[in-house]
Short mmCIF file of N, CA and C and ligand atoms in Angstrom, two decimals:
data_model
loop_
_atom_site.label_atom_id
_atom_site.label_comp_id
_atom_site.label_asym_id
_atom_site.label_seq_id
_atom_site.Cartn_x
_atom_site.Cartn_y
_atom_site.Cartn_z
N MET A 1107 4.79 23.84 -0.05
CA MET A 1107 5.23 22.47 0.99
C MET A 1107 4.11 22.24 0.58
N ARG A 1108 4.08 20.56 0.93
CA ARG A 1108 3.14 20.00 1.45
C ARG A 1108 2.07 19.97 2.20
N ASN A 1109 0.69 19.09 1.62
CA ASN A 1109 0.58 19.05 2.79
C ASN A 1109 0.02 17.36 4.06
N LEU A 1110 1.22 17.78 4.57
CA LEU A 1110 1.52 16.84 5.20
C LEU A 1110 -0.06 16.37 6.63
N ALA A 1111 -0.78 17.57 6.92
CA ALA A 1111 -1.47 17.58 7.71
C ALA A 1111 -2.49 16.45 6.76
N ARG A 1112 -2.61 16.49 5.74
CA ARG A 1112 -3.97 15.10 4.82
C ARG A 1112 -2.84 13.65 5.25
N LEU A 1113 -2.04 13.69 5.05
CA LEU A 1113 -1.42 12.16 5.77
C LEU A 1113 -0.47 12.06 7.61
N ARG A 1114 -0.87 13.26 8.06
CA ARG A 1114 -1.18 12.69 8.98
C ARG A 1114 -2.64 12.59 10.12
N GLY A 1115 -3.78 13.29 9.18
CA GLY A 1115 -5.04 13.14 9.04
C GLY A 1115 -5.39 11.57 8.79
N PHE A 1116 -4.71 10.71 8.06
CA PHE A 1116 -4.61 9.73 7.74
C PHE A 1116 -4.60 8.24 8.40
N ILE A 1117 -3.22 8.73 9.05
CA ILE A 1117 -2.24 8.24 10.19
C ILE A 1117 -3.16 7.86 11.89
N GLN A 1118 -3.88 8.44 11.82
CA GLN A 1118 -4.33 9.28 13.33
C GLN A 1118 -5.88 8.29 13.13
N SER A 1119 -6.36 8.41 11.75
CA SER A 1119 -7.65 7.69 11.66
C SER A 1119 -7.45 6.01 11.45
N PHE A 1120 -6.08 5.98 11.00
CA PHE A 1120 -5.65 4.41 11.15
C PHE A 1120 -5.67 3.85 12.20
N THR A 1121 -5.03 5.02 13.08
CA THR A 1121 -4.66 4.37 14.31
C THR A 1121 -5.43 4.33 14.97
N ARG A 1122 -6.61 4.22 14.90
CA ARG A 1122 -7.85 4.81 15.84
C ARG A 1122 -8.51 3.55 15.35
N LEU A 1123 -9.22 2.86 14.04
CA LEU A 1123 -9.62 1.60 13.00
C LEU A 1123 -8.65 0.79 13.73
N ILE A 1124 -7.79 0.96 13.89
CA ILE A 1124 -6.87 -0.30 14.55
C ILE A 1124 -6.91 -0.82 16.00
N GLU A 1125 -7.12 0.40 17.27
CA GLU A 1125 -7.22 -0.18 18.12
C GLU A 1125 -8.45 -0.23 19.03
N HIS A 1126 -9.50 0.10 17.52
CA HIS A 1126 -11.17 -0.76 18.13
C HIS A 1126 -11.32 -1.41 16.93
N PHE A 1127 -10.49 -1.75 16.53
CA PHE A 1127 -10.86 -3.06 15.37
C PHE A 1127 -9.73 -3.97 14.85
N GLY A 1128 -8.69 -3.79 15.58
CA GLY A 1128 -7.22 -4.34 15.02
C GLY A 1128 -7.64 -5.76 15.27
N ALA A 1129 -8.80 -6.99 15.72
CA ALA A 1129 -8.01 -7.95 15.37
C ALA A 1129 -9.71 -8.69 13.96
N ASN A 1130 -10.08 -8.13 13.91
CA ASN A 1130 -11.47 -7.97 12.88
C ASN A 1130 -10.72 -7.11 11.20
N GLU A 1131 -10.09 -7.71 10.75
CA GLU A 1131 -9.44 -7.85 9.47
C GLU A 1131 -10.65 -7.38 7.93
N GLU A 1132 -11.84 -7.92 8.31
CA GLU A 1132 -12.84 -7.46 8.04
C GLU A 1132 -12.61 -5.68 7.62
N ARG A 1133 -13.58 -5.45 9.16
CA ARG A 1133 -13.48 -4.19 9.11
C ARG A 1133 -12.65 -3.30 8.48
N ILE A 1134 -11.58 -3.72 9.05
CA ILE A 1134 -9.74 -3.47 8.85
C ILE A 1134 -10.20 -2.78 7.23
N PHE A 1135 -10.41 -3.92 6.18
CA PHE A 1135 -10.44 -3.95 5.12
C PHE A 1135 -11.14 -2.88 4.76
N VAL A 1136 -13.05 -2.69 5.15
CA VAL A 1136 -13.57 -1.97 4.88
C VAL A 1136 -13.67 -0.42 5.39
N ASP A 1137 -13.02 -0.10 6.60
CA ASP A 1137 -13.22 1.24 6.33
C ASP A 1137 -11.35 1.24 6.52
N GLY A 1138 -10.81 0.89 6.40
CA GLY A 1138 -9.12 1.09 5.82
C GLY A 1138 -9.43 1.71 4.48
N LYS A 1139 -10.26 0.65 3.65
CA LYS A 1139 -10.55 0.37 1.93
C LYS A 1139 -10.97 2.16 2.46
N GLU A 1140 -11.21 2.90 2.59
CA GLU A 1140 -12.39 4.61 2.62
C GLU A 1140 -11.24 4.78 3.05
N LEU A 1141 -10.18 4.15 3.97
CA LEU A 1141 -9.47 6.49 4.41
C LEU A 1141 -8.05 6.49 3.32
N LEU A 1142 -7.97 4.79 3.15
CA LEU A 1142 -6.97 4.69 1.75
C LEU A 1142 -7.21 5.68 0.70
N SER A 1143 -8.79 5.27 0.20
CA SER A 1143 -8.82 5.71 -0.74
C SER A 1143 -9.03 8.00 -0.58
N GLU A 1144 -9.48 7.84 0.28
CA GLU A 1144 -9.61 9.39 0.42
C GLU A 1144 -7.80 10.42 0.93
N LEU A 1145 -7.07 9.26 0.86
CA LEU A 1145 -5.72 9.86 1.19
C LEU A 1145 -5.12 10.34 -0.23
N ILE A 1146 -5.05 8.86 -1.66
CA ILE A 1146 -4.49 8.67 -2.59
C ILE A 1146 -5.66 9.69 -3.75
N SER A 1147 -7.13 9.47 -3.52
CA SER A 1147 -7.68 10.97 -4.14
C SER A 1147 -6.90 12.30 -3.91
N GLN A 1148 -6.02 12.51 -3.30
CA GLN A 1148 -5.12 14.24 -3.53
C GLN A 1148 -3.57 13.55 -3.68
N GLY A 1149 -3.30 14.40 -4.61
CA GLY A 1149 -1.55 14.30 -4.55
C GLY A 1149 -0.79 14.94 -3.64
N ASP A 1150 -1.61 15.96 -3.32
CA ASP A 1150 -0.84 16.76 -2.12
C ASP A 1150 0.16 17.00 -0.95
N TRP A 1151 0.00 15.27 -0.19
CA TRP A 1151 0.69 15.88 0.60
C TRP A 1151 1.71 15.07 0.86
N LEU A 1152 2.48 14.12 -0.34
CA LEU A 1152 4.08 12.92 -0.90
C LEU A 1152 4.67 14.12 -0.92
N PRO A 1153 5.61 14.40 -0.25
CA PRO A 1153 6.35 14.71 -1.09
C PRO A 1153 7.63 14.31 -2.05
N ASP A 1154 7.66 15.25 -2.49
CA ASP A 1154 8.35 14.64 -4.00
C ASP A 1154 9.94 13.77 -4.00
N ALA A 1155 10.73 14.18 -2.86
CA ALA A 1155 11.20 12.88 -2.34
C ALA A 1155 11.32 11.46 -2.06
N PHE A 1156 10.32 11.67 -2.04
CA PHE A 1156 9.40 10.26 -1.13
C PHE A 1156 8.32 9.44 -2.02
N ALA A 1157 8.42 10.29 -3.81
CA ALA A 1157 8.22 9.53 -4.44
C ALA A 1157 9.25 9.69 -5.99
N GLU A 1158 9.95 9.88 -6.15
CA GLU A 1158 11.58 9.65 -7.26
C GLU A 1158 11.43 8.23 -7.15
N PRO A 1159 11.67 7.25 -8.62
CA PRO A 1159 12.10 6.41 -8.95
C PRO A 1159 13.24 6.36 -9.12
N ASN A 1160 13.54 4.94 -8.81
CA ASN A 1160 15.60 4.76 -8.64
C ASN A 1160 16.10 4.44 -9.69
N PRO A 1161 16.65 4.34 -10.89
CA PRO A 1161 16.54 3.81 -12.47
C PRO A 1161 17.13 2.40 -11.89
N LYS A 1162 17.80 1.63 -11.17
CA LYS A 1162 17.91 0.25 -11.07
C LYS A 1162 16.96 -0.50 -10.90
N ARG A 1163 16.07 -0.31 -9.48
CA ARG A 1163 15.09 -1.31 -9.02
C ARG A 1163 14.23 0.09 -8.63
N TYR A 1164 12.54 -1.12 -8.22
CA TYR A 1164 11.55 -0.09 -7.87
C TYR A 1164 12.11 0.06 -6.49
N GLN A 1165 11.74 1.63 -5.98
CA GLN A 1165 11.79 2.36 -4.61
C GLN A 1165 10.99 1.80 -2.99
N GLN A 1166 10.94 1.91 -1.96
CA GLN A 1166 10.09 1.96 -1.28
C GLN A 1166 10.39 2.79 -0.19
N TYR A 1167 10.50 3.82 0.07
CA TYR A 1167 10.14 5.26 0.39
C TYR A 1167 8.83 4.70 2.17
N LEU A 1168 9.98 3.70 2.96
CA LEU A 1168 8.88 4.21 4.80
C LEU A 1168 7.96 6.14 5.08
N LEU A 1169 6.92 5.96 5.39
CA LEU A 1169 6.62 6.84 5.12
C LEU A 1169 5.94 7.00 6.71
N TYR A 1170 5.92 6.40 6.75
CA TYR A 1170 5.79 5.93 9.21
C TYR A 1170 5.77 4.69 9.43
N CYS A 1171 6.01 4.69 10.60
CA CYS A 1171 5.41 2.86 11.46
C CYS A 1171 4.93 2.94 12.88
N ASP A 1172 4.02 2.19 12.73
CA ASP A 1172 2.84 2.26 13.77
C ASP A 1172 3.93 1.62 15.28
N PRO A 1173 4.68 2.79 16.22
CA PRO A 1173 4.56 2.04 17.80
C PRO A 1173 4.72 0.98 17.20
N PHE A 1174 3.88 0.01 17.63
CA PHE A 1174 3.62 -1.16 18.26
C PHE A 1174 3.82 -1.77 16.83
N GLU A 1175 4.51 -0.95 15.64
CA GLU A 1175 3.95 -2.01 14.71
C GLU A 1175 3.03 -2.97 14.21
N ARG A 1176 1.80 -2.12 14.06
CA ARG A 1176 0.84 -2.67 13.76
C ARG A 1176 0.69 -2.72 12.61
N PHE A 1177 0.89 -1.62 12.10
CA PHE A 1177 0.64 -0.89 10.88
C PHE A 1177 2.18 -0.29 9.67
N SER A 1178 1.84 -0.29 8.71
CA SER A 1178 2.91 1.24 8.27
C SER A 1178 2.39 1.54 6.96
N VAL A 1179 2.83 2.91 6.98
CA VAL A 1179 2.73 3.50 6.08
C VAL A 1179 3.50 3.21 4.55
N VAL A 1180 3.80 2.47 3.60
CA VAL A 1180 4.71 3.13 2.96
C VAL A 1180 5.23 3.54 0.86
N SER A 1181 5.54 4.41 0.51
CA SER A 1181 5.71 4.28 -0.83
C SER A 1181 6.24 3.90 -1.62
N PHE A 1182 5.64 2.97 -2.62
CA PHE A 1182 6.64 2.09 -2.56
C PHE A 1182 6.55 2.46 -5.00
N VAL A 1183 7.96 3.21 -4.68
CA VAL A 1183 7.75 3.81 -6.80
C VAL A 1183 8.99 2.43 -7.63
N TRP A 1184 7.87 2.46 -8.74
CA TRP A 1184 8.63 1.49 -9.69
C TRP A 1184 8.54 2.91 -11.12
N GLY A 1185 9.56 2.49 -11.36
CA GLY A 1185 9.64 3.11 -12.69
C GLY A 1185 9.09 1.93 -13.60
N PRO A 1186 8.96 2.57 -15.22
CA PRO A 1186 8.88 1.42 -16.17
C PRO A 1186 8.82 0.36 -16.18
N GLY A 1187 8.39 -0.78 -16.05
CA GLY A 1187 9.22 -2.17 -16.89
C GLY A 1187 9.44 -2.69 -15.47
N GLN A 1188 9.91 -1.64 -14.43
CA GLN A 1188 10.39 -2.38 -12.69
C GLN A 1188 8.97 -3.55 -12.54
N SER A 1189 9.66 -3.83 -11.87
CA SER A 1189 9.06 -5.66 -10.62
C SER A 1189 9.33 -6.13 -9.42
N THR A 1190 8.84 -6.30 -9.24
CA THR A 1190 9.34 -7.35 -7.88
C THR A 1190 9.59 -8.54 -7.88
N PRO A 1191 10.32 -9.22 -6.89
CA PRO A 1191 9.84 -10.62 -7.01
C PRO A 1191 8.78 -11.54 -6.62
N VAL A 1192 8.93 -12.82 -7.79
CA VAL A 1192 7.16 -12.98 -6.41
C VAL A 1192 6.99 -12.92 -4.67
N HIS A 1193 6.22 -13.12 -4.37
CA HIS A 1193 6.68 -12.11 -3.36
C HIS A 1193 5.42 -13.00 -2.54
N ASP A 1194 5.18 -13.55 -0.97
CA ASP A 1194 3.79 -13.07 0.19
C ASP A 1194 3.88 -12.43 0.87
N HIS A 1195 3.40 -11.74 0.98
CA HIS A 1195 3.19 -10.65 2.24
C HIS A 1195 3.02 -11.42 3.64
N THR A 1196 2.32 -12.36 3.37
CA THR A 1196 1.86 -13.25 5.45
C THR A 1196 1.22 -12.35 5.85
N VAL A 1197 0.99 -11.37 5.93
CA VAL A 1197 0.34 -10.16 6.53
C VAL A 1197 -0.94 -9.57 6.03
N TRP A 1198 -1.93 -9.09 6.12
CA TRP A 1198 -3.14 -7.98 5.66
C TRP A 1198 -1.87 -7.18 5.24
N GLY A 1199 -3.28 -6.88 3.78
CA GLY A 1199 -2.15 -5.01 3.50
C GLY A 1199 -2.67 -4.86 2.66
N MET A 1200 -3.35 -3.35 2.89
CA MET A 1200 -3.87 -2.78 1.36
C MET A 1200 -2.71 -2.15 0.13
N VAL A 1201 -3.08 -1.87 -1.09
CA VAL A 1201 -2.53 -0.99 -1.75
C VAL A 1201 -3.61 -0.40 -2.55
N GLY A 1202 -3.24 0.79 -2.70
CA GLY A 1202 -3.66 2.24 -3.49
C GLY A 1202 -2.67 2.05 -4.42
N VAL A 1203 -2.43 2.65 -5.40
CA VAL A 1203 -2.43 3.65 -6.84
C VAL A 1203 -2.64 5.53 -6.69
N MET A 1204 -1.69 5.69 -7.07
CA MET A 1204 -1.74 6.96 -6.42
C MET A 1204 -1.87 7.51 -8.88
N ARG A 1205 -0.52 7.36 -8.39
CA ARG A 1205 0.02 7.53 -9.97
C ARG A 1205 0.38 6.38 -10.82
N GLY A 1206 0.15 6.57 -12.39
CA GLY A 1206 0.13 5.45 -13.45
C GLY A 1206 -0.16 4.49 -13.39
N ALA A 1207 0.20 3.33 -13.37
CA ALA A 1207 -0.52 1.69 -13.08
C ALA A 1207 0.03 0.42 -12.73
N GLU A 1208 -0.12 -0.30 -12.34
CA GLU A 1208 0.40 -1.63 -10.65
C GLU A 1208 -0.05 -2.81 -12.40
N PHE A 1209 0.44 -3.24 -12.63
CA PHE A 1209 0.70 -4.52 -13.08
C PHE A 1209 0.07 -5.64 -12.29
N CYS A 1210 -0.26 -6.73 -11.32
CA CYS A 1210 -0.34 -7.13 -10.30
C CYS A 1210 -0.48 -8.85 -10.63
N GLU A 1211 0.20 -9.79 -10.44
CA GLU A 1211 0.04 -11.73 -10.80
C GLU A 1211 -0.06 -11.61 -10.10
N GLU A 1212 -1.10 -13.01 -10.17
CA GLU A 1212 -1.09 -13.64 -8.81
C GLU A 1212 -1.02 -15.51 -8.38
N PHE A 1213 -0.33 -16.04 -7.68
CA PHE A 1213 0.19 -17.37 -7.66
C PHE A 1213 -1.04 -18.41 -6.64
N ALA A 1214 -0.97 -19.48 -7.22
CA ALA A 1214 -1.84 -20.33 -5.93
C ALA A 1214 -0.46 -21.61 -6.26
N LEU A 1215 0.35 -21.93 -5.32
CA LEU A 1215 0.14 -23.28 -5.04
C LEU A 1215 0.33 -24.13 -5.09
N GLU A 1216 0.47 -25.32 -6.06
CA GLU A 1216 -0.01 -26.21 -6.28
C GLU A 1216 0.58 -27.21 -5.22
N TYR A 1217 0.70 -28.18 -4.12
CA TYR A 1217 1.31 -29.11 -3.30
C TYR A 1217 1.48 -29.69 -3.43
N ALA A 1218 0.80 -30.80 -4.79
CA ALA A 1218 1.88 -32.10 -4.86
C ALA A 1218 2.66 -31.89 -6.43
N THR A 1219 2.61 -30.54 -6.72
CA THR A 1219 4.09 -30.15 -7.94
C THR A 1219 5.20 -29.42 -7.20
N ALA A 1220 4.91 -28.34 -5.97
CA ALA A 1220 5.89 -27.88 -5.28
C ALA A 1220 5.61 -26.88 -5.55
N ARG A 1221 5.00 -26.45 -7.14
CA ARG A 1221 5.19 -25.25 -8.57
C ARG A 1221 3.97 -23.64 -7.44
N LEU A 1222 4.31 -23.05 -8.89
CA LEU A 1222 2.82 -22.03 -8.29
C LEU A 1222 3.10 -21.57 -10.17
N ARG A 1223 1.55 -21.08 -9.53
CA ARG A 1223 0.17 -21.31 -11.39
C ARG A 1223 0.58 -20.54 -11.31
N SER A 1224 0.41 -19.62 -11.82
CA SER A 1224 -0.72 -18.26 -12.48
C SER A 1224 -2.60 -17.98 -12.58
N LYS A 1225 -2.23 -17.42 -11.10
CA LYS A 1225 -3.93 -17.12 -11.68
C LYS A 1225 -4.58 -15.70 -12.46
N GLY A 1226 -3.04 -15.95 -13.38
CA GLY A 1226 -3.38 -13.80 -14.06
C GLY A 1226 -2.89 -12.97 -13.61
N THR A 1227 -3.40 -11.46 -14.35
CA THR A 1227 -2.77 -10.56 -14.23
C THR A 1227 -3.78 -10.25 -14.13
N HIS A 1228 -3.88 -9.22 -12.89
CA HIS A 1228 -4.48 -7.76 -13.63
C HIS A 1228 -4.18 -6.19 -13.57
N LYS A 1229 -4.72 -5.26 -13.71
CA LYS A 1229 -3.87 -4.18 -13.57
C LYS A 1229 -4.96 -3.34 -12.51
N LEU A 1230 -4.61 -2.51 -11.66
CA LEU A 1230 -4.67 -1.37 -11.08
C LEU A 1230 -4.84 -0.07 -11.21
N ARG A 1231 -4.97 0.66 -11.00
CA ARG A 1231 -5.11 2.41 -11.59
C ARG A 1231 -5.50 3.26 -10.56
N PRO A 1232 -5.04 4.01 -10.38
CA PRO A 1232 -5.87 5.56 -9.17
C PRO A 1232 -7.30 5.32 -9.77
N ALA A 1233 -7.48 5.58 -8.98
CA ALA A 1233 -9.47 5.92 -9.05
C ALA A 1233 -9.62 7.35 -9.37
N LYS A 1234 -8.73 7.93 -9.36
CA LYS A 1234 -8.83 9.34 -9.86
C LYS A 1234 -7.78 9.75 -10.48
N SER A 1235 -7.98 10.79 -11.29
CA SER A 1235 -6.39 11.43 -11.68
C SER A 1235 -5.96 12.58 -11.10
N ILE A 1236 -4.44 12.78 -11.22
CA ILE A 1236 -3.77 13.69 -10.26
C ILE A 1236 -4.00 14.82 -10.66
FE1 FE2 B 293 3.80 -7.15 -2.67
#
């Protein structure tokens, strides 16, 4: 049995954060980082079914959607070598790596040529080994 109380506690705390500071993205990132770091420092809460890779493409599992759609919690699972298309979230988001590693390449739009220019790649790793 998974420790769903840990996920529930994260969702409750994040909901309170959004209710109090929903217009203050800087505060959301500062406090939200602590909450997310605490959540993903343990691996006992995520059911195995929501950590299963799909052999054909990266997989998304929606774990929670706020009833007012202010935030959601999603488990993204990549198998080795899998990737996403280049994309822009257009809204704020937070990423935490619980297992393995993710390479993230960032781009800038050059308006004069209407082309994307790579700004480099960085590797995201778990804060702690689980
Ligand atoms: Fe993304």
